[in-house]
Amino acid sequence: MSLPIIENEEFKNVDFRIKTLEKALYENCSFINCNFFQTKIDYSSLVDCRFDNCDLSMVSVVETVFNGVHFKNCKMMGIRFDYARELNFSISFEKTILNDSSFYEKKLTKCSFESTSLQGVDFVDSNLSGVCFDSCDLMNATFENTNLEKCDFTSAVNFNIDPRLNKVGKAKFSKGNLEG
């Protein structure tokens, strides 16, 4: 079954708890000041989409495709990205609260995190090779059997990474944050 295609649309101030987001392929769409709290965007595809100032906390993303999706100034607590489709998974976060979310077993090599709170995030068995955690708070984030090769943690804070349990070859740390 093919999904309907929605292109170049702007969704502004929409409460998707009341108006359900249609299962579709969203391409080059913008979501501004929208509320998705505890809703489902399962089985949809988001390609080159932007979310600004949205609340996506506890949203369900089962089999959702994220390809070139950017989140800025969003609240996204408790999301299970490990249930999203692996196909072309590329996602970026800027000034976003992503606490208590999961990227378990995800390939995140095409992802970026900038000025984002990642407290309590599960990165177990993930591939983060080459990812930059620019000014991110990683308090209580879990790294175990995680590929962190060539990652940049120079401006990240509050992380705890055991080099015996993770691949950290050529990862960058600042002198001030080596303790983690």
mmCIF file with all atom_site columns, C-alpha atoms in Angstrom:
data_model
loop_
_atom_site.group_PDB
_atom_site.id
_atom_site.type_symbol
_atom_site.label_atom_id
_atom_site.label_alt_id
_atom_site.label_comp_id
_atom_site.label_asym_id
_atom_site.label_entity_id
_atom_site.label_seq_id
_atom_site.pdbx_PDB_ins_code
_atom_site.Cartn_x
_atom_site.Cartn_y
_atom_site.Cartn_z
_atom_site.occupancy
_atom_site.B_iso_or_equiv
_atom_site.pdbx_formal_charge
_atom_site.auth_seq_id
_atom_site.auth_comp_id
_atom_site.auth_asym_id
_atom_site.auth_atom_id
_atom_site.pdbx_PDB_model_num
ATOM 1   C CA . MET A 1 1   ? 0.000  0.000  0.000  1.00 0.00 ? 1   MET A CA 1
ATOM 2   C CA . SER A 1 2   ? 1.502  3.323  -1.037 1.00 0.00 ? 2   SER A CA 1
ATOM 3   C CA . LEU A 1 3   ? 1.245  6.386  1.137  1.00 0.00 ? 3   LEU A CA 1
ATOM 4   C CA . PRO A 1 4   ? -0.340 9.633  -0.026 1.00 0.00 ? 4   PRO A CA 1
ATOM 5   C CA . ILE A 1 5   ? 2.286  12.311 -0.741 1.00 0.00 ? 5   ILE A CA 1
ATOM 6   C CA . ILE A 1 6   ? 2.156  15.689 0.998  1.00 0.00 ? 6   ILE A CA 1
ATOM 7   C CA . GLU A 1 7   ? 4.767  18.121 -0.296 1.00 0.00 ? 7   GLU A CA 1
ATOM 8   C CA . ASN A 1 8   ? 5.881  21.637 0.628  1.00 0.00 ? 8   ASN A CA 1
ATOM 9   C CA . GLU A 1 9   ? 3.160  22.135 3.249  1.00 0.00 ? 9   GLU A CA 1
ATOM 10  C CA . GLU A 1 10  ? 3.452  24.283 6.355  1.00 0.00 ? 10  GLU A CA 1
ATOM 11  C CA . PHE A 1 11  ? 1.610  23.147 9.465  1.00 0.00 ? 11  PHE A CA 1
ATOM 12  C CA . LYS A 1 12  ? 1.457  25.976 11.996 1.00 0.00 ? 12  LYS A CA 1
ATOM 13  C CA . ASN A 1 13  ? -0.054 25.920 15.521 1.00 0.00 ? 13  ASN A CA 1
ATOM 14  C CA . VAL A 1 14  ? -1.755 22.566 14.907 1.00 0.00 ? 14  VAL A CA 1
ATOM 15  C CA . ASP A 1 15  ? -2.699 20.386 17.888 1.00 0.00 ? 15  ASP A CA 1
ATOM 16  C CA . PHE A 1 16  ? -2.258 16.869 16.513 1.00 0.00 ? 16  PHE A CA 1
ATOM 17  C CA . ARG A 1 17  ? -3.781 15.441 19.703 1.00 0.00 ? 17  ARG A CA 1
ATOM 18  C CA . ILE A 1 18  ? -7.072 16.722 18.294 1.00 0.00 ? 18  ILE A CA 1
ATOM 19  C CA . LYS A 1 19  ? -6.405 16.582 14.537 1.00 0.00 ? 19  LYS A CA 1
ATOM 20  C CA . THR A 1 20  ? -4.625 13.295 13.765 1.00 0.00 ? 20  THR A CA 1
ATOM 21  C CA . LEU A 1 21  ? -1.624 13.470 11.459 1.00 0.00 ? 21  LEU A CA 1
ATOM 22  C CA . GLU A 1 22  ? -2.446 11.497 8.322  1.00 0.00 ? 22  GLU A CA 1
ATOM 23  C CA . LYS A 1 23  ? -0.208 8.512  7.530  1.00 0.00 ? 23  LYS A CA 1
ATOM 24  C CA . ALA A 1 24  ? 1.652  9.842  4.509  1.00 0.00 ? 24  ALA A CA 1
ATOM 25  C CA . LEU A 1 25  ? 4.953  10.683 2.894  1.00 0.00 ? 25  LEU A CA 1
ATOM 26  C CA . TYR A 1 26  ? 5.733  14.237 4.042  1.00 0.00 ? 26  TYR A CA 1
ATOM 27  C CA . GLU A 1 27  ? 8.359  15.825 1.840  1.00 0.00 ? 27  GLU A CA 1
ATOM 28  C CA . ASN A 1 28  ? 9.861  19.260 2.463  1.00 0.00 ? 28  ASN A CA 1
ATOM 29  C CA . CYS A 1 29  ? 7.171  20.107 5.037  1.00 0.00 ? 29  CYS A CA 1
ATOM 30  C CA . SER A 1 30  ? 7.440  22.431 8.035  1.00 0.00 ? 30  SER A CA 1
ATOM 31  C CA . PHE A 1 31  ? 5.791  21.932 11.415 1.00 0.00 ? 31  PHE A CA 1
ATOM 32  C CA . ILE A 1 32  ? 5.858  25.110 13.502 1.00 0.00 ? 32  ILE A CA 1
ATOM 33  C CA . ASN A 1 33  ? 4.538  25.429 17.076 1.00 0.00 ? 33  ASN A CA 1
ATOM 34  C CA . CYS A 1 34  ? 2.676  22.117 16.772 1.00 0.00 ? 34  CYS A CA 1
ATOM 35  C CA . ASN A 1 35  ? 1.690  19.767 19.581 1.00 0.00 ? 35  ASN A CA 1
ATOM 36  C CA . PHE A 1 36  ? 2.238  16.049 19.015 1.00 0.00 ? 36  PHE A CA 1
ATOM 37  C CA . PHE A 1 37  ? 2.320  15.073 22.718 1.00 0.00 ? 37  PHE A CA 1
ATOM 38  C CA . GLN A 1 38  ? 1.614  11.327 23.077 1.00 0.00 ? 38  GLN A CA 1
ATOM 39  C CA . THR A 1 39  ? 0.378  11.001 19.488 1.00 0.00 ? 39  THR A CA 1
ATOM 40  C CA . LYS A 1 40  ? 1.322  8.499  16.789 1.00 0.00 ? 40  LYS A CA 1
ATOM 41  C CA . ILE A 1 41  ? 3.204  9.240  13.599 1.00 0.00 ? 41  ILE A CA 1
ATOM 42  C CA . ASP A 1 42  ? 3.699  5.529  12.970 1.00 0.00 ? 42  ASP A CA 1
ATOM 43  C CA . TYR A 1 43  ? 4.238  4.180  9.449  1.00 0.00 ? 43  TYR A CA 1
ATOM 44  C CA . SER A 1 44  ? 4.757  7.641  7.948  1.00 0.00 ? 44  SER A CA 1
ATOM 45  C CA . SER A 1 45  ? 7.762  8.964  6.053  1.00 0.00 ? 45  SER A CA 1
ATOM 46  C CA . LEU A 1 46  ? 9.348  12.320 6.814  1.00 0.00 ? 46  LEU A CA 1
ATOM 47  C CA . VAL A 1 47  ? 11.787 13.484 4.151  1.00 0.00 ? 47  VAL A CA 1
ATOM 48  C CA . ASP A 1 48  ? 13.576 16.847 4.342  1.00 0.00 ? 48  ASP A CA 1
ATOM 49  C CA . CYS A 1 49  ? 11.109 18.109 6.951  1.00 0.00 ? 49  CYS A CA 1
ATOM 50  C CA . ARG A 1 50  ? 11.581 20.703 9.679  1.00 0.00 ? 50  ARG A CA 1
ATOM 51  C CA . PHE A 1 51  ? 10.069 20.884 13.162 1.00 0.00 ? 51  PHE A CA 1
ATOM 52  C CA . ASP A 1 52  ? 10.373 24.197 15.020 1.00 0.00 ? 52  ASP A CA 1
ATOM 53  C CA . ASN A 1 53  ? 9.127  24.816 18.575 1.00 0.00 ? 53  ASN A CA 1
ATOM 54  C CA . CYS A 1 54  ? 7.065  21.616 18.651 1.00 0.00 ? 54  CYS A CA 1
ATOM 55  C CA . ASP A 1 55  ? 6.248  19.269 21.531 1.00 0.00 ? 55  ASP A CA 1
ATOM 56  C CA . LEU A 1 56  ? 6.799  15.701 20.361 1.00 0.00 ? 56  LEU A CA 1
ATOM 57  C CA . SER A 1 57  ? 7.190  14.159 23.816 1.00 0.00 ? 57  SER A CA 1
ATOM 58  C CA . MET A 1 58  ? 6.157  10.513 24.073 1.00 0.00 ? 58  MET A CA 1
ATOM 59  C CA . VAL A 1 59  ? 5.277  10.392 20.352 1.00 0.00 ? 59  VAL A CA 1
ATOM 60  C CA . SER A 1 60  ? 5.186  6.919  18.784 1.00 0.00 ? 60  SER A CA 1
ATOM 61  C CA . VAL A 1 61  ? 7.407  6.465  15.713 1.00 0.00 ? 61  VAL A CA 1
ATOM 62  C CA . VAL A 1 62  ? 6.949  2.769  14.864 1.00 0.00 ? 62  VAL A CA 1
ATOM 63  C CA . GLU A 1 63  ? 8.320  2.102  11.365 1.00 0.00 ? 63  GLU A CA 1
ATOM 64  C CA . THR A 1 64  ? 8.533  5.850  10.681 1.00 0.00 ? 64  THR A CA 1
ATOM 65  C CA . VAL A 1 65  ? 11.133 6.971  8.127  1.00 0.00 ? 65  VAL A CA 1
ATOM 66  C CA . PHE A 1 66  ? 13.285 9.966  9.149  1.00 0.00 ? 66  PHE A CA 1
ATOM 67  C CA . ASN A 1 67  ? 15.389 11.174 6.212  1.00 0.00 ? 67  ASN A CA 1
ATOM 68  C CA . GLY A 1 68  ? 16.912 14.656 6.457  1.00 0.00 ? 68  GLY A CA 1
ATOM 69  C CA . VAL A 1 69  ? 14.656 15.750 9.336  1.00 0.00 ? 69  VAL A CA 1
ATOM 70  C CA . HIS A 1 70  ? 15.676 18.739 11.494 1.00 0.00 ? 70  HIS A CA 1
ATOM 71  C CA . PHE A 1 71  ? 14.304 19.513 14.947 1.00 0.00 ? 71  PHE A CA 1
ATOM 72  C CA . LYS A 1 72  ? 14.935 22.950 16.458 1.00 0.00 ? 72  LYS A CA 1
ATOM 73  C CA . ASN A 1 73  ? 13.763 24.237 19.856 1.00 0.00 ? 73  ASN A CA 1
ATOM 74  C CA . CYS A 1 74  ? 11.600 21.148 20.320 1.00 0.00 ? 74  CYS A CA 1
ATOM 75  C CA . LYS A 1 75  ? 10.632 19.134 23.381 1.00 0.00 ? 75  LYS A CA 1
ATOM 76  C CA . MET A 1 76  ? 11.009 15.435 22.554 1.00 0.00 ? 76  MET A CA 1
ATOM 77  C CA . MET A 1 77  ? 11.146 13.464 25.769 1.00 0.00 ? 77  MET A CA 1
ATOM 78  C CA . GLY A 1 78  ? 10.705 9.693  25.908 1.00 0.00 ? 78  GLY A CA 1
ATOM 79  C CA . ILE A 1 79  ? 10.813 8.863  22.175 1.00 0.00 ? 79  ILE A CA 1
ATOM 80  C CA . ARG A 1 80  ? 11.777 5.338  21.074 1.00 0.00 ? 80  ARG A CA 1
ATOM 81  C CA . PHE A 1 81  ? 13.725 6.084  17.892 1.00 0.00 ? 81  PHE A CA 1
ATOM 82  C CA . ASP A 1 82  ? 14.845 2.458  17.986 1.00 0.00 ? 82  ASP A CA 1
ATOM 83  C CA . TYR A 1 83  ? 11.359 1.601  16.632 1.00 0.00 ? 83  TYR A CA 1
ATOM 84  C CA . ALA A 1 84  ? 11.812 3.894  13.602 1.00 0.00 ? 84  ALA A CA 1
ATOM 85  C CA . ARG A 1 85  ? 12.845 2.537  10.196 1.00 0.00 ? 85  ARG A CA 1
ATOM 86  C CA . GLU A 1 86  ? 16.558 2.242  9.560  1.00 0.00 ? 86  GLU A CA 1
ATOM 87  C CA . LEU A 1 87  ? 16.163 3.233  5.891  1.00 0.00 ? 87  LEU A CA 1
ATOM 88  C CA . ASN A 1 88  ? 18.144 6.469  5.226  1.00 0.00 ? 88  ASN A CA 1
ATOM 89  C CA . PHE A 1 89  ? 17.913 7.433  8.923  1.00 0.00 ? 89  PHE A CA 1
ATOM 90  C CA . SER A 1 90  ? 19.312 10.970 9.131  1.00 0.00 ? 90  SER A CA 1
ATOM 91  C CA . ILE A 1 91  ? 18.122 13.394 11.739 1.00 0.00 ? 91  ILE A CA 1
ATOM 92  C CA . SER A 1 92  ? 19.492 16.517 13.413 1.00 0.00 ? 92  SER A CA 1
ATOM 93  C CA . PHE A 1 93  ? 18.691 18.277 16.654 1.00 0.00 ? 93  PHE A CA 1
ATOM 94  C CA . GLU A 1 94  ? 19.356 21.889 17.617 1.00 0.00 ? 94  GLU A CA 1
ATOM 95  C CA . LYS A 1 95  ? 18.486 23.452 20.984 1.00 0.00 ? 95  LYS A CA 1
ATOM 96  C CA . THR A 1 96  ? 16.166 20.547 21.714 1.00 0.00 ? 96  THR A CA 1
ATOM 97  C CA . ILE A 1 97  ? 15.260 18.583 24.850 1.00 0.00 ? 97  ILE A CA 1
ATOM 98  C CA . LEU A 1 98  ? 15.594 14.910 23.957 1.00 0.00 ? 98  LEU A CA 1
ATOM 99  C CA . ASN A 1 99  ? 15.787 13.467 27.467 1.00 0.00 ? 99  ASN A CA 1
ATOM 100 C CA . ASP A 1 100 ? 14.929 9.835  28.262 1.00 0.00 ? 100 ASP A CA 1
ATOM 101 C CA . SER A 1 101 ? 14.738 8.822  24.590 1.00 0.00 ? 101 SER A CA 1
ATOM 102 C CA . SER A 1 102 ? 16.218 5.696  23.018 1.00 0.00 ? 102 SER A CA 1
ATOM 103 C CA . PHE A 1 103 ? 18.475 5.129  20.034 1.00 0.00 ? 103 PHE A CA 1
ATOM 104 C CA . TYR A 1 104 ? 19.144 1.489  20.950 1.00 0.00 ? 104 TYR A CA 1
ATOM 105 C CA . GLU A 1 105 ? 20.963 -0.297 18.097 1.00 0.00 ? 105 GLU A CA 1
ATOM 106 C CA . LYS A 1 106 ? 20.522 2.726  15.765 1.00 0.00 ? 106 LYS A CA 1
ATOM 107 C CA . LYS A 1 107 ? 23.005 3.771  13.109 1.00 0.00 ? 107 LYS A CA 1
ATOM 108 C CA . LEU A 1 108 ? 23.372 7.492  13.779 1.00 0.00 ? 108 LEU A CA 1
ATOM 109 C CA . THR A 1 109 ? 26.358 8.321  11.582 1.00 0.00 ? 109 THR A CA 1
ATOM 110 C CA . LYS A 1 110 ? 24.273 10.843 9.592  1.00 0.00 ? 110 LYS A CA 1
ATOM 111 C CA . CYS A 1 111 ? 22.953 12.602 12.707 1.00 0.00 ? 111 CYS A CA 1
ATOM 112 C CA . SER A 1 112 ? 23.968 15.743 14.545 1.00 0.00 ? 112 SER A CA 1
ATOM 113 C CA . PHE A 1 113 ? 23.302 17.098 18.004 1.00 0.00 ? 113 PHE A CA 1
ATOM 114 C CA . GLU A 1 114 ? 23.796 20.798 18.776 1.00 0.00 ? 114 GLU A CA 1
ATOM 115 C CA . SER A 1 115 ? 23.026 22.471 22.118 1.00 0.00 ? 115 SER A CA 1
ATOM 116 C CA . THR A 1 116 ? 20.719 19.581 22.935 1.00 0.00 ? 116 THR A CA 1
ATOM 117 C CA . SER A 1 117 ? 19.843 17.978 26.263 1.00 0.00 ? 117 SER A CA 1
ATOM 118 C CA . LEU A 1 118 ? 20.385 14.223 25.982 1.00 0.00 ? 118 LEU A CA 1
ATOM 119 C CA . GLN A 1 119 ? 19.945 13.347 29.644 1.00 0.00 ? 119 GLN A CA 1
ATOM 120 C CA . GLY A 1 120 ? 19.151 9.686  30.237 1.00 0.00 ? 120 GLY A CA 1
ATOM 121 C CA . VAL A 1 121 ? 19.294 8.811  26.519 1.00 0.00 ? 121 VAL A CA 1
ATOM 122 C CA . ASP A 1 122 ? 19.987 5.171  25.600 1.00 0.00 ? 122 ASP A CA 1
ATOM 123 C CA . PHE A 1 123 ? 22.793 4.814  23.048 1.00 0.00 ? 123 PHE A CA 1
ATOM 124 C CA . VAL A 1 124 ? 23.461 1.122  23.822 1.00 0.00 ? 124 VAL A CA 1
ATOM 125 C CA . ASP A 1 125 ? 24.707 -0.861 20.784 1.00 0.00 ? 125 ASP A CA 1
ATOM 126 C CA . SER A 1 126 ? 24.440 2.257  18.569 1.00 0.00 ? 126 SER A CA 1
ATOM 127 C CA . ASN A 1 127 ? 26.822 3.416  15.868 1.00 0.00 ? 127 ASN A CA 1
ATOM 128 C CA . LEU A 1 128 ? 27.634 7.090  16.475 1.00 0.00 ? 128 LEU A CA 1
ATOM 129 C CA . SER A 1 129 ? 30.866 7.087  14.487 1.00 0.00 ? 129 SER A CA 1
ATOM 130 C CA . GLY A 1 130 ? 31.856 10.636 13.543 1.00 0.00 ? 130 GLY A CA 1
ATOM 131 C CA . VAL A 1 131 ? 28.966 12.355 15.354 1.00 0.00 ? 131 VAL A CA 1
ATOM 132 C CA . CYS A 1 132 ? 29.582 15.739 16.991 1.00 0.00 ? 132 CYS A CA 1
ATOM 133 C CA . PHE A 1 133 ? 27.904 16.424 20.340 1.00 0.00 ? 133 PHE A CA 1
ATOM 134 C CA . ASP A 1 134 ? 28.250 20.203 20.131 1.00 0.00 ? 134 ASP A CA 1
ATOM 135 C CA . SER A 1 135 ? 27.436 21.779 23.531 1.00 0.00 ? 135 SER A CA 1
ATOM 136 C CA . CYS A 1 136 ? 25.248 18.844 24.564 1.00 0.00 ? 136 CYS A CA 1
ATOM 137 C CA . ASP A 1 137 ? 24.353 17.660 28.075 1.00 0.00 ? 137 ASP A CA 1
ATOM 138 C CA . LEU A 1 138 ? 24.755 13.868 28.285 1.00 0.00 ? 138 LEU A CA 1
ATOM 139 C CA . MET A 1 139 ? 24.027 13.389 31.991 1.00 0.00 ? 139 MET A CA 1
ATOM 140 C CA . ASN A 1 140 ? 23.063 9.751  32.664 1.00 0.00 ? 140 ASN A CA 1
ATOM 141 C CA . ALA A 1 141 ? 23.188 8.883  28.950 1.00 0.00 ? 141 ALA A CA 1
ATOM 142 C CA . THR A 1 142 ? 24.022 5.198  28.512 1.00 0.00 ? 142 THR A CA 1
ATOM 143 C CA . PHE A 1 143 ? 26.931 4.184  26.299 1.00 0.00 ? 143 PHE A CA 1
ATOM 144 C CA . GLU A 1 144 ? 27.588 0.451  26.180 1.00 0.00 ? 144 GLU A CA 1
ATOM 145 C CA . ASN A 1 145 ? 28.952 -1.466 23.204 1.00 0.00 ? 145 ASN A CA 1
ATOM 146 C CA . THR A 1 146 ? 28.585 1.833  21.341 1.00 0.00 ? 146 THR A CA 1
ATOM 147 C CA . ASN A 1 147 ? 30.742 2.861  18.385 1.00 0.00 ? 147 ASN A CA 1
ATOM 148 C CA . LEU A 1 148 ? 32.037 6.333  19.322 1.00 0.00 ? 148 LEU A CA 1
ATOM 149 C CA . GLU A 1 149 ? 35.007 6.362  16.957 1.00 0.00 ? 149 GLU A CA 1
ATOM 150 C CA . LYS A 1 150 ? 35.838 9.861  15.678 1.00 0.00 ? 150 LYS A CA 1
ATOM 151 C CA . CYS A 1 151 ? 33.051 11.408 17.793 1.00 0.00 ? 151 CYS A CA 1
ATOM 152 C CA . ASP A 1 152 ? 33.557 14.959 19.018 1.00 0.00 ? 152 ASP A CA 1
ATOM 153 C CA . PHE A 1 153 ? 32.828 15.482 22.716 1.00 0.00 ? 153 PHE A CA 1
ATOM 154 C CA . THR A 1 154 ? 35.027 18.591 23.115 1.00 0.00 ? 154 THR A CA 1
ATOM 155 C CA . SER A 1 155 ? 32.126 20.852 24.132 1.00 0.00 ? 155 SER A CA 1
ATOM 156 C CA . ALA A 1 156 ? 29.835 18.155 25.601 1.00 0.00 ? 156 ALA A CA 1
ATOM 157 C CA . VAL A 1 157 ? 29.254 17.924 29.353 1.00 0.00 ? 157 VAL A CA 1
ATOM 158 C CA . ASN A 1 158 ? 28.201 15.390 32.003 1.00 0.00 ? 158 ASN A CA 1
ATOM 159 C CA . PHE A 1 159 ? 28.960 12.237 30.034 1.00 0.00 ? 159 PHE A CA 1
ATOM 160 C CA . ASN A 1 160 ? 30.317 8.979  31.433 1.00 0.00 ? 160 ASN A CA 1
ATOM 161 C CA . ILE A 1 161 ? 31.956 6.725  28.842 1.00 0.00 ? 161 ILE A CA 1
ATOM 162 C CA . ASP A 1 162 ? 33.854 3.577  29.747 1.00 0.00 ? 162 ASP A CA 1
ATOM 163 C CA . PRO A 1 163 ? 36.490 3.025  27.024 1.00 0.00 ? 163 PRO A CA 1
ATOM 164 C CA . ARG A 1 164 ? 36.580 -0.678 27.919 1.00 0.00 ? 164 ARG A CA 1
ATOM 165 C CA . LEU A 1 165 ? 32.899 -1.085 26.965 1.00 0.00 ? 165 LEU A CA 1
ATOM 166 C CA . ASN A 1 166 ? 32.846 1.161  23.882 1.00 0.00 ? 166 ASN A CA 1
ATOM 167 C CA . LYS A 1 167 ? 34.854 1.849  20.726 1.00 0.00 ? 167 LYS A CA 1
ATOM 168 C CA . VAL A 1 168 ? 36.398 5.296  21.241 1.00 0.00 ? 168 VAL A CA 1
ATOM 169 C CA . GLY A 1 169 ? 39.280 5.344  18.737 1.00 0.00 ? 169 GLY A CA 1
ATOM 170 C CA . LYS A 1 170 ? 40.109 8.881  17.544 1.00 0.00 ? 170 LYS A CA 1
ATOM 171 C CA . ALA A 1 171 ? 37.229 10.385 19.552 1.00 0.00 ? 171 ALA A CA 1
ATOM 172 C CA . LYS A 1 172 ? 37.873 13.979 20.633 1.00 0.00 ? 172 LYS A CA 1
ATOM 173 C CA . PHE A 1 173 ? 37.596 15.221 24.205 1.00 0.00 ? 173 PHE A CA 1
ATOM 174 C CA . SER A 1 174 ? 38.612 18.488 25.790 1.00 0.00 ? 174 SER A CA 1
ATOM 175 C CA . LYS A 1 175 ? 41.052 18.543 28.669 1.00 0.00 ? 175 LYS A CA 1
ATOM 176 C CA . GLY A 1 176 ? 38.240 19.805 30.924 1.00 0.00 ? 176 GLY A CA 1
ATOM 177 C CA . ASN A 1 177 ? 35.850 16.941 30.199 1.00 0.00 ? 177 ASN A CA 1
ATOM 178 C CA . LEU A 1 178 ? 38.248 13.975 30.204 1.00 0.00 ? 178 LEU A CA 1
ATOM 179 C CA . GLU A 1 179 ? 37.011 12.934 33.635 1.00 0.00 ? 179 GLU A CA 1
ATOM 180 C CA . GLY A 1 180 ? 33.784 11.611 32.088 1.00 0.00 ? 180 GLY A CA 1
#
